[in-house]
CSV table of C-alpha atoms and ligand atoms in Angstrom, one decimal:
chain,number,residue,atom,x,y,z
A,240,MET,CA,0.0,0.0,0.0
A,241,ALA,CA,1.5,3.4,-1.0
A,242,VAL,CA,1.6,5.7,2.0
A,243,PRO,CA,2.5,9.4,1.7
A,244,LEU,CA,4.9,11.1,4.1
A,245,PHE,CA,2.6,14.1,4.3
A,246,ASN,CA,-0.6,14.8,2.4
A,247,LEU,CA,-2.4,18.1,2.9
A,248,ALA,CA,-5.1,17.2,0.3
A,249,ARG,CA,-6.6,14.8,2.9
A,250,GLN,CA,-7.4,17.7,5.2
A,251,ARG,CA,-9.5,19.1,2.4
A,252,ILE,CA,-11.4,15.8,2.0
A,253,LYS,CA,-11.8,15.3,5.8
A,254,THR,CA,-12.8,18.9,6.6
A,255,PRO,CA,-14.2,20.6,3.4
A,256,SER,CA,-15.5,23.5,5.6
A,257,LEU,CA,-11.9,24.3,6.5
A,258,HIS,CA,-10.9,24.8,2.9
A,259,GLU,CA,-13.9,27.0,2.3
A,260,ALA,CA,-13.1,29.0,5.4
A,261,MET,CA,-9.5,29.5,4.2
A,262,ARG,CA,-10.8,30.8,0.9
A,263,GLN,CA,-13.1,33.2,2.8
A,264,GLY,CA,-10.2,34.4,4.9
A,265,ALA,CA,-8.1,35.1,1.8
A,266,LEU,CA,-11.0,37.0,0.2
A,267,ARG,CA,-11.5,39.0,3.4
A,268,VAL,CA,-8.0,40.3,3.0
A,269,LEU,CA,-8.6,41.2,-0.7
A,270,ASP,CA,-11.7,43.1,0.4
A,271,HIS,CA,-10.3,45.1,3.3
A,272,GLN,CA,-6.9,45.5,1.6
A,273,GLU,CA,-4.9,45.7,4.8
A,274,PHE,CA,-2.1,43.8,3.2
A,275,ILE,CA,0.8,44.9,5.4
A,276,LEU,CA,0.4,44.2,9.2
A,277,GLY,CA,-3.0,45.5,10.2
A,278,ARG,CA,-6.0,43.7,11.7
A,279,GLU,CA,-5.3,40.1,10.5
A,280,VAL,CA,-1.8,40.0,11.9
A,281,LEU,CA,-2.8,41.7,15.2
A,282,SER,CA,-5.8,39.3,15.6
A,283,PHE,CA,-3.7,36.3,14.8
A,284,GLU,CA,-1.1,37.4,17.4
A,285,GLN,CA,-3.7,37.7,20.1
A,286,GLU,CA,-5.4,34.4,19.2
A,287,VAL,CA,-2.2,32.4,19.2
A,288,GLU,CA,-1.1,33.9,22.5
A,289,HIS,CA,-4.3,32.9,24.0
A,290,ALA,CA,-4.6,29.4,22.4
A,291,CYS,CA,-1.0,28.3,22.5
A,292,LEU,CA,1.2,30.3,24.8
A,293,GLU,CA,-0.7,31.3,28.0
A,294,SER,CA,-0.3,28.6,30.6
A,295,THR,CA,-3.6,29.6,32.2
A,296,LEU,CA,-5.2,27.1,29.9
A,297,LEU,CA,-3.3,24.4,31.8
A,298,GLY,CA,-5.0,25.1,35.1
A,299,SER,CA,-6.1,28.0,37.2
A,300,GLU,CA,-3.4,27.4,39.9
A,301,VAL,CA,-0.8,28.0,37.2
A,302,CYS,CA,-2.5,31.3,36.4
A,303,ALA,CA,-1.6,32.6,39.9
A,304,LEU,CA,2.0,31.7,39.4
A,305,HIS,CA,2.3,33.9,36.3
A,306,ALA,CA,2.9,37.5,37.1
A,307,SER,CA,1.5,39.8,34.5
A,308,HIS,CA,5.0,40.8,33.3
A,309,GLU,CA,5.4,37.1,32.3
A,310,LYS,CA,2.6,37.3,29.8
A,311,PRO,CA,3.8,36.0,26.5
A,312,HIS,CA,3.9,38.5,23.6
A,313,ALA,CA,3.5,37.0,20.1
A,314,ILE,CA,5.0,39.0,17.1
A,315,GLY,CA,4.1,37.7,13.7
A,316,VAL,CA,7.1,37.3,11.4
A,317,SER,CA,7.8,36.1,7.9
A,318,SER,CA,9.3,32.8,8.9
A,319,GLY,CA,10.7,30.9,11.8
A,320,THR,CA,14.2,31.8,10.6
A,321,ASP,CA,13.3,35.5,10.4
A,322,GLY,CA,11.9,35.2,13.9
A,323,LEU,CA,15.2,34.0,15.2
A,324,LEU,CA,17.1,36.6,13.3
A,325,ALA,CA,14.9,39.4,14.8
A,326,LEU,CA,15.4,37.9,18.3
A,327,LEU,CA,19.2,37.8,17.8
A,328,ILE,CA,19.1,41.5,16.7
A,329,ALA,CA,16.9,42.4,19.6
A,330,SER,CA,19.4,40.7,22.0
A,331,ASP,CA,22.3,42.6,20.5
A,332,ILE,CA,24.1,39.4,19.4
A,333,GLY,CA,26.8,40.1,16.9
A,334,PRO,CA,30.6,39.9,16.2
A,335,GLY,CA,32.5,39.1,19.4
A,336,ASP,CA,29.7,37.0,20.8
A,337,ALA,CA,29.3,33.3,20.9
A,338,VAL,CA,26.0,31.3,20.9
A,339,ILE,CA,25.6,27.6,21.9
A,340,THR,CA,23.2,25.3,20.0
A,341,THR,CA,23.1,21.6,18.9
A,342,PRO,CA,24.3,20.2,15.5
A,343,TYR,CA,21.5,17.6,14.9
A,344,THR,CA,18.8,19.8,13.7
A,345,PHE,CA,17.5,21.9,10.7
A,346,PHE,CA,20.0,24.5,9.4
A,347,ALA,CA,18.2,27.7,10.3
A,348,THR,CA,19.4,28.0,13.9
A,349,ALA,CA,23.1,27.9,13.2
A,350,GLY,CA,22.6,29.8,10.0
A,351,CYS,CA,21.1,32.8,11.8
A,352,ILE,CA,23.9,32.8,14.4
A,353,HIS,CA,26.4,32.9,11.6
A,354,ARG,CA,24.4,35.7,9.8
A,355,VAL,CA,24.6,38.1,12.7
A,356,GLY,CA,28.4,37.5,12.8
A,357,ALA,CA,28.5,35.6,16.1
A,358,GLU,CA,30.5,32.4,16.8
A,359,ILE,CA,28.5,29.1,16.6
A,360,ILE,CA,29.4,26.7,19.4
A,361,PHE,CA,27.9,23.2,19.2
A,362,CYS,CA,27.0,21.0,22.1
A,363,ASP,CA,26.1,17.4,21.5
A,364,ILE,CA,22.7,15.8,22.0
A,365,ASP,CA,21.2,13.3,24.4
A,366,PRO,CA,20.9,10.0,22.4
A,367,MET,CA,17.4,9.3,23.8
A,368,THR,CA,15.7,12.7,23.2
A,369,TYR,CA,18.0,13.9,20.3
A,370,MET,CA,18.0,17.3,22.0
A,371,MET,CA,20.6,19.3,23.9
A,372,ASP,CA,22.1,17.3,26.7
A,373,PRO,CA,22.3,19.5,29.8
A,374,GLU,CA,25.2,17.4,31.2
A,375,LYS,CA,27.2,18.0,28.1
A,376,LEU,CA,26.2,21.7,28.2
A,377,GLU,CA,27.5,22.0,31.8
A,378,ILE,CA,30.8,20.2,30.8
A,379,LEU,CA,31.2,22.6,27.8
A,380,LEU,CA,30.6,25.7,29.8
A,381,SER,CA,32.8,24.7,32.7
A,382,SER,CA,35.7,24.2,30.1
A,383,PHE,CA,35.5,28.0,29.2
A,384,GLN,CA,37.6,30.6,31.0
A,385,ARG,CA,36.5,33.9,32.4
A,386,ASP,CA,38.6,37.0,31.6
A,387,GLN,CA,39.7,39.6,34.2
A,388,GLU,CA,36.4,41.3,34.1
A,389,GLY,CA,34.6,38.0,34.7
A,390,VAL,CA,33.3,37.7,31.2
A,391,LEU,CA,32.9,34.1,30.0
A,392,LYS,CA,35.0,33.5,26.9
A,393,SER,CA,35.0,30.8,24.2
A,394,PRO,CA,38.4,29.3,23.3
A,395,ASN,CA,38.3,31.7,20.3
A,396,GLY,CA,38.0,34.7,22.7
A,397,ASN,CA,34.4,35.5,22.1
A,398,ARG,CA,31.9,36.4,24.8
A,399,VAL,CA,29.6,33.4,25.5
A,400,LYS,CA,26.2,35.1,25.7
A,401,MET,CA,23.4,32.7,24.7
A,402,ILE,CA,22.0,29.2,24.5
A,403,ILE,CA,19.5,28.1,21.8
A,404,PRO,CA,18.1,24.7,22.8
A,405,ILE,CA,16.0,23.1,20.0
A,406,HIS,CA,12.7,21.3,20.8
A,407,LEU,CA,12.8,18.6,18.2
A,408,PHE,CA,10.0,16.5,16.7
A,409,GLY,CA,7.2,17.6,19.0
A,410,THR,CA,8.4,17.6,22.6
A,411,CYS,CA,10.5,19.9,24.7
A,412,CYS,CA,14.1,19.8,25.9
A,413,ASP,CA,15.0,19.5,29.5
A,414,MET,CA,14.3,23.2,30.0
A,415,ASP,CA,14.5,23.2,33.8
A,416,ALA,CA,18.1,21.9,33.7
A,417,ILE,CA,19.1,24.2,30.7
A,418,LEU,CA,17.6,27.3,32.3
A,419,SER,CA,19.3,26.6,35.6
A,420,ILE,CA,22.7,26.2,33.9
A,421,ALA,CA,22.0,29.4,31.9
A,422,GLN,CA,21.2,31.3,35.1
A,423,GLU,CA,24.4,29.9,36.8
A,424,TYR,CA,26.5,31.3,33.8
A,425,GLY,CA,24.4,34.4,33.2
A,426,LEU,CA,23.4,33.4,29.7
A,427,LEU,CA,20.3,34.4,27.6
A,428,VAL,CA,18.1,31.6,26.3
A,429,ILE,CA,16.0,31.4,23.1
A,430,GLU,CA,13.9,28.3,22.7
A,431,ASP,CA,13.8,27.1,19.1
A,432,ALA,CA,10.1,26.1,19.3
A,433,ALA,CA,9.6,25.8,15.5
A,434,GLN,CA,8.3,22.2,15.8
A,435,VAL,CA,6.3,22.4,19.0
A,436,LEU,CA,3.3,24.8,18.8
A,437,GLY,CA,0.8,23.6,21.3
A,438,ALA,CA,3.1,21.3,23.3
A,439,ASP,CA,3.1,21.3,27.1
A,440,TYR,CA,6.1,21.2,29.4
A,441,PRO,CA,6.0,20.1,33.0
A,442,SER,CA,8.4,22.8,34.5
A,443,MET,CA,9.4,22.8,38.1
A,444,HIS,CA,7.1,25.9,38.5
A,445,GLY,CA,4.1,24.0,37.0
A,446,PRO,CA,3.0,23.3,33.5
A,447,LYS,CA,4.1,25.7,30.8
A,448,LYS,CA,3.4,26.0,27.1
A,449,ALA,CA,6.4,25.3,24.7
A,450,GLY,CA,7.8,28.6,23.6
A,451,ALA,CA,6.8,30.4,26.9
A,452,ILE,CA,9.3,28.6,29.1
A,453,ALA,CA,12.4,30.8,28.5
A,454,LYS,CA,12.1,34.6,28.0
A,455,MET,CA,12.3,34.3,24.2
A,456,SER,CA,11.3,31.8,21.5
A,457,TYR,CA,10.2,31.4,18.0
A,458,PHE,CA,7.9,29.2,15.9
A,459,SER,CA,7.6,28.2,12.3
A,460,PHE,CA,4.4,27.9,10.3
A,461,TYR,CA,6.0,26.2,7.3
A,462,PRO,CA,3.2,24.3,5.6
A,463,THR,CA,4.3,20.9,7.0
A,464,LYS,CA,4.3,22.1,10.6
A,465,ASN,CA,1.6,21.1,13.0
A,466,LEU,CA,0.1,24.5,12.3
A,467,GLY,CA,1.1,25.3,8.7
A,468,ALA,CA,0.4,28.4,6.7
A,469,ALA,CA,-0.2,28.5,2.9
A,470,GLY,CA,3.4,29.6,2.5
A,471,ASP,CA,6.1,30.8,4.8
A,472,ALA,CA,5.2,32.4,8.1
A,473,GLY,CA,6.5,32.4,11.7
A,474,LEU,CA,6.3,33.9,15.2
A,475,ALA,CA,8.7,35.5,17.6
A,476,VAL,CA,7.7,35.3,21.2
A,477,THR,CA,8.9,37.0,24.4
A,478,LEU,CA,7.8,37.3,28.0
A,479,ASP,CA,9.4,40.7,28.2
A,480,PRO,CA,7.2,43.6,27.0
A,481,LYS,CA,10.2,45.8,26.2
A,482,VAL,CA,11.7,43.1,24.0
A,483,ALA,CA,8.3,42.7,22.4
A,484,GLN,CA,8.2,46.3,21.4
A,485,ARG,CA,11.8,46.1,20.1
A,486,LEU,CA,10.8,43.1,18.0
A,487,ARG,CA,7.9,44.9,16.5
A,488,VAL,CA,10.2,47.7,15.4
A,489,ILE,CA,12.9,45.3,14.2
A,490,ARG,CA,10.5,43.3,12.0
A,491,ASN,CA,9.6,46.6,10.2
A,492,HIS,CA,13.2,47.7,9.2
A,493,GLY,CA,13.8,49.1,12.7
A,494,MET,CA,11.4,52.0,12.2
A,495,GLU,CA,8.8,53.1,14.7
A,496,GLU,CA,8.0,56.3,12.9
A,497,ARG,CA,7.9,55.9,9.1
A,498,TYR,CA,11.3,56.5,7.5
A,499,TYR,CA,13.1,57.1,10.9
A,500,HIS,CA,15.3,54.1,11.8
A,501,GLN,CA,16.7,53.7,15.3
A,502,ILE,CA,17.8,50.1,14.8
A,503,VAL,CA,18.8,48.2,11.7
A,504,GLY,CA,16.1,45.6,11.4
A,505,GLY,CA,14.6,44.0,8.3
A,506,ASN,CA,11.5,43.1,6.5
A,507,PHE,CA,10.4,40.3,8.8
A,508,ARG,CA,6.7,41.1,8.7
A,509,LEU,CA,4.1,38.3,8.8
A,510,ASP,CA,2.1,38.6,5.6
A,511,ALA,CA,-1.6,39.6,6.2
A,512,MET,CA,-2.8,36.9,3.8
A,513,GLN,CA,-0.9,34.2,5.8
A,514,ALA,CA,-2.2,35.6,9.1
A,515,ALA,CA,-5.8,35.3,7.8
A,516,ILE,CA,-5.2,31.7,6.8
A,517,LEU,CA,-3.5,30.9,10.1
A,518,ARG,CA,-6.5,32.4,12.0
A,519,VAL,CA,-8.8,30.0,10.2
A,520,ARG,CA,-6.5,27.0,10.9
A,521,LEU,CA,-5.5,27.7,14.5
A,522,PRO,CA,-8.8,26.3,16.1
A,523,PHE,CA,-8.0,23.0,14.4
A,524,LEU,CA,-4.5,22.6,16.0
A,525,GLU,CA,-5.7,20.8,19.1
A,526,GLU,CA,-7.6,18.2,16.9
A,527,TRP,CA,-4.6,17.8,14.6
A,528,ASN,CA,-2.2,17.3,17.5
A,529,ALA,CA,-4.5,14.7,19.0
A,530,GLY,CA,-4.5,12.9,15.6
A,531,ARG,CA,-0.7,12.8,15.6
A,532,ARG,CA,-0.7,11.5,19.2
A,533,ALA,CA,-3.3,8.8,18.2
A,534,ASN,CA,-1.1,7.8,15.3
A,535,ALA,CA,2.0,7.5,17.5
A,536,ALA,CA,0.0,5.2,19.8
A,537,LEU,CA,-1.0,3.0,16.8
A,538,TYR,CA,2.7,2.8,15.7
A,539,LYS,CA,3.7,1.8,19.2
A,540,LYS,CA,1.1,-1.0,19.3
A,541,ALA,CA,2.0,-2.2,15.8
A,542,PHE,CA,5.8,-2.2,16.6
A,543,VAL,CA,5.2,-4.1,19.8
A,544,GLN,CA,2.9,-6.6,18.1
A,545,ALA,CA,5.5,-7.1,15.3
A,546,ASN,CA,8.1,-7.8,17.9
A,547,LEU,CA,10.5,-5.2,16.4
A,548,LEU,CA,11.6,-3.3,19.5
A,549,ASP,CA,15.0,-5.1,19.4
A,550,TYR,CA,15.6,-3.3,16.1
A,551,ILE,CA,13.6,-0.1,16.3
A,552,VAL,CA,13.9,2.5,19.1
A,553,LEU,CA,10.6,4.3,19.2
A,554,PRO,CA,10.5,8.1,19.9
A,555,TYR,CA,11.3,8.7,23.5
A,556,GLU,CA,8.6,10.7,25.4
A,557,PRO,CA,10.6,12.4,28.2
A,558,TRP,CA,7.6,14.1,29.8
A,559,ALA,CA,5.0,11.2,29.6
A,560,ALA,CA,4.9,10.8,33.3
A,561,SER,CA,3.7,14.4,33.7
A,562,GLY,CA,0.2,13.5,32.7
A,563,LEU,CA,0.1,16.6,30.4
A,564,LYS,CA,-2.0,15.7,27.3
A,565,ASN,CA,0.3,17.5,24.9
A,566,HIS,CA,3.6,16.5,26.4
A,567,HIS,CA,4.4,15.2,22.9
A,568,ILE,CA,2.7,16.4,19.7
A,569,PHE,CA,4.7,14.3,17.3
A,570,HIS,CA,5.6,16.9,14.7
A,571,GLN,CA,7.7,14.0,13.3
A,572,TYR,CA,7.7,10.3,14.2
A,573,VAL,CA,11.5,9.6,14.2
A,574,VAL,CA,12.7,6.0,14.9
A,575,ARG,CA,16.2,4.8,15.4
A,576,ILE,CA,17.3,1.7,13.5
A,577,VAL,CA,19.6,0.2,16.1
A,578,GLY,CA,23.1,-0.6,15.0
A,579,SER,CA,22.6,0.4,11.3
A,580,ALA,CA,25.5,2.9,11.6
A,581,GLN,CA,28.0,0.4,13.0
A,582,ASN,CA,30.1,-2.3,11.4
A,583,GLY,CA,28.3,-5.6,12.2
A,584,PRO,CA,25.3,-7.6,11.2
A,585,ARG,CA,23.0,-4.6,11.1
A,586,ALA,CA,25.2,-2.3,9.1
A,587,GLY,CA,23.2,-0.5,6.5
A,588,LEU,CA,19.8,-1.7,7.8
A,589,ARG,CA,18.3,1.8,7.6
A,590,GLU,CA,19.2,2.0,3.9
A,591,LYS,CA,17.7,-1.5,3.4
A,592,ILE,CA,14.5,-0.4,5.0
A,593,MET,CA,14.5,2.8,2.8
A,594,THR,CA,14.9,0.6,-0.3
A,595,HIS,CA,11.9,-1.4,0.7
A,596,PHE,CA,9.9,1.8,1.4
A,597,THR,CA,10.7,3.1,-2.0
A,598,GLN,CA,9.6,-0.2,-3.6
A,599,HIS,CA,6.3,0.0,-1.7
A,600,GLU,CA,5.9,3.8,-2.3
A,601,ILE,CA,6.1,4.6,1.4
A,602,GLY,CA,7.1,8.1,2.2
A,603,HIS,CA,10.0,8.6,4.6
A,604,ALA,CA,12.7,11.1,5.3
A,605,ILE,CA,16.0,11.5,7.2
A,606,TYR,CA,15.9,14.4,9.7
A,607,TYR,CA,18.8,15.2,9.5
A,608,PRO,CA,21.3,13.4,7.3
A,609,VAL,CA,24.4,15.7,7.9
A,610,PRO,CA,24.9,17.2,11.4
A,611,LEU,CA,25.6,20.9,11.1
A,612,HIS,CA,29.2,20.8,12.4
A,613,LEU,CA,30.0,18.7,9.2
A,614,GLN,CA,28.2,21.0,6.8
A,615,GLU,CA,30.5,22.5,4.1
A,616,CYS,CA,29.5,26.0,4.9
A,617,PHE,CA,30.6,25.6,8.5
A,618,ALA,CA,34.0,24.0,7.7
A,619,TYR,CA,35.6,27.3,8.8
A,620,LEU,CA,34.6,26.4,12.4
A,621,GLY,CA,37.2,23.7,12.4
A,622,TYR,CA,35.0,20.9,13.7
A,623,GLU,CA,35.7,17.3,12.6
A,624,GLN,CA,34.0,14.0,12.3
A,625,GLY,CA,33.8,12.4,15.8
A,626,ASP,CA,33.5,15.7,17.6
A,627,PHE,CA,29.7,15.2,18.3
A,628,PRO,CA,29.3,11.4,18.3
A,629,GLU,CA,25.6,11.3,19.3
A,630,SER,CA,24.6,13.8,16.7
A,631,GLU,CA,26.6,11.9,14.1
A,632,ARG,CA,25.1,8.5,15.1
A,633,ALA,CA,21.5,10.0,15.1
A,634,ALA,CA,22.1,11.3,11.6
A,635,GLN,CA,23.1,7.8,10.5
A,636,GLU,CA,20.5,5.8,12.3
A,637,THR,CA,17.3,7.7,12.4
A,638,LEU,CA,14.3,7.6,10.0
A,639,ALA,CA,11.1,9.6,10.0
A,640,LEU,CA,7.9,7.7,9.2
A,641,PRO,CA,4.5,9.3,8.1
A,642,ILE,CA,2.7,10.7,11.1
A,643,PHE,CA,0.3,13.5,9.7
A,644,PRO,CA,-3.1,13.5,11.4
A,645,GLU,CA,-5.2,12.2,8.5
A,646,LEU,CA,-3.1,9.0,8.1
A,647,TYR,CA,-5.3,5.8,8.1
A,648,PRO,CA,-4.6,3.0,10.7
A,649,GLU,CA,-4.1,0.5,7.9
A,650,GLU,CA,-1.4,2.7,6.5
A,651,ILE,CA,0.4,2.7,9.8
A,652,ASN,CA,0.2,-1.2,9.9
A,653,SER,CA,1.5,-1.3,6.3
A,654,VAL,CA,4.5,0.9,7.2
A,655,VAL,CA,5.4,-1.4,10.1
A,656,ASP,CA,4.8,-4.6,7.9
A,657,VAL,CA,7.3,-3.3,5.4
A,658,ILE,CA,9.9,-2.6,8.1
A,659,LYS,CA,9.4,-6.1,9.3
A,660,GLU,CA,9.8,-7.5,5.8
A,661,ALA,CA,13.0,-5.6,5.3
A,662,ILE,CA,14.4,-6.8,8.6
A,663,LYS,CA,13.5,-10.4,7.8
A,664,ASP,CA,15.0,-10.0,4.4
A,665,GLU,CA,18.2,-8.7,5.9
A,666,SER,CA,18.6,-11.4,8.5
A,667,SER,CA,18.0,-14.2,6.0
A,668,SER,CA,20.6,-12.8,3.5
B,292,PLP,C1,13.9,23.2,14.3
B,292,PLP,C2,13.6,24.2,13.3
B,292,PLP,N1,14.2,25.5,13.5
B,292,PLP,C3,13.9,26.5,12.6
B,292,PLP,C4,13.1,26.3,11.5
B,292,PLP,C5,13.0,27.4,10.5
B,292,PLP,O1,11.7,27.7,10.3
B,292,PLP,P1,11.2,28.4,8.9
B,292,PLP,O2,11.3,27.3,7.8
B,292,PLP,O3,9.8,28.8,9.1
B,292,PLP,O4,12.1,29.5,8.6
B,292,PLP,C6,12.6,25.0,11.3
B,292,PLP,C7,11.7,24.8,10.1
B,292,PLP,O5,11.7,23.8,9.4
B,292,PLP,C8,12.8,24.0,12.2
B,292,PLP,O6,12.3,22.7,12.0
């Protein structure tokens, strides 16, 4: 049975009213003609703050814990990447600064650090979660020296200023540990929340929404995201009203009053048409996230029944014990094919499974095949193969399976059957 990796057309079949509402949203913009910023962008910002960022939805006792100055402010931007760029500019990150992030991820994070002229420092991942390992972060930071003024310096002499942990595949990093390390070393933190809109995190202060845990974060609405736009779109988020104001100015070329520029910003504005579409789609996010969770549960059942857990490591759910419904929203369903990167009987098993997938027309992808420290454009950083072994192993052993909400249960069984067939084939050859 052919199974697509992702299929937006099924949304249209399952919910025809959604497609019609999106058309109406687009027509509304054509009618009122507020194409740049204006009412659609402002309304979307308020709606997404309420629906996805305010922890009050997680329980009234949490509400009391949140002082009003901790209210999340959402600023619509042109993409997740531009959201990060705006946040880095707002935080005055530039030449002479160093920013720490992980190498097993999408390019955008490290790309933006480079673009503002700062030094990229990588920290390896935890092999279970595929996200920043707080122990490795602590070891890395403790290896840096302070200068005479007490400024923490990288080995290249840059001022270590910020950490960007990346919430991968639908669940959050160990943010309590990362924030406490950041506090110990006096570092800023931006959450890369591109993949986790609507996810919950059980912080030591009570449940929080992903993207409202640190003081700053950003989201992506790339069409394949859990909440996708009809093109590129993103969101920058901050708990600090002053930073929020700065971000609004930065996204509009650094001008508050037209043609007077206090800061060098850029054209990072969220398009009004995209905002109108996102407003229509936002109320469906909860249902779509539930669909992804249900599919993950079906995969788990099928892998257990097929007796494959010796070969396949299922996505780890670090916050499952919290009881929070959206502790994982499965933006991707990434499994590890154990031992396929090593010399031995399972060498190349991932590639074998991919060949079987291709034969059966089963969509799949590798997120991410080349860790960022080994990318050609970052060769100047001087990193080498072997520097971040867990990121390198993850790049060689992981495989993303279809997980979009409208997947049919028989398709999930078919994916698992094909994996079983490939493994049987391999062990009998
Ligand atoms: C982890 C991560 N960070 C950043 C981005 C960049 O977002 P955008 O594509 O909206 O610029 C993405 C998008 O794919 C992502 O997955």
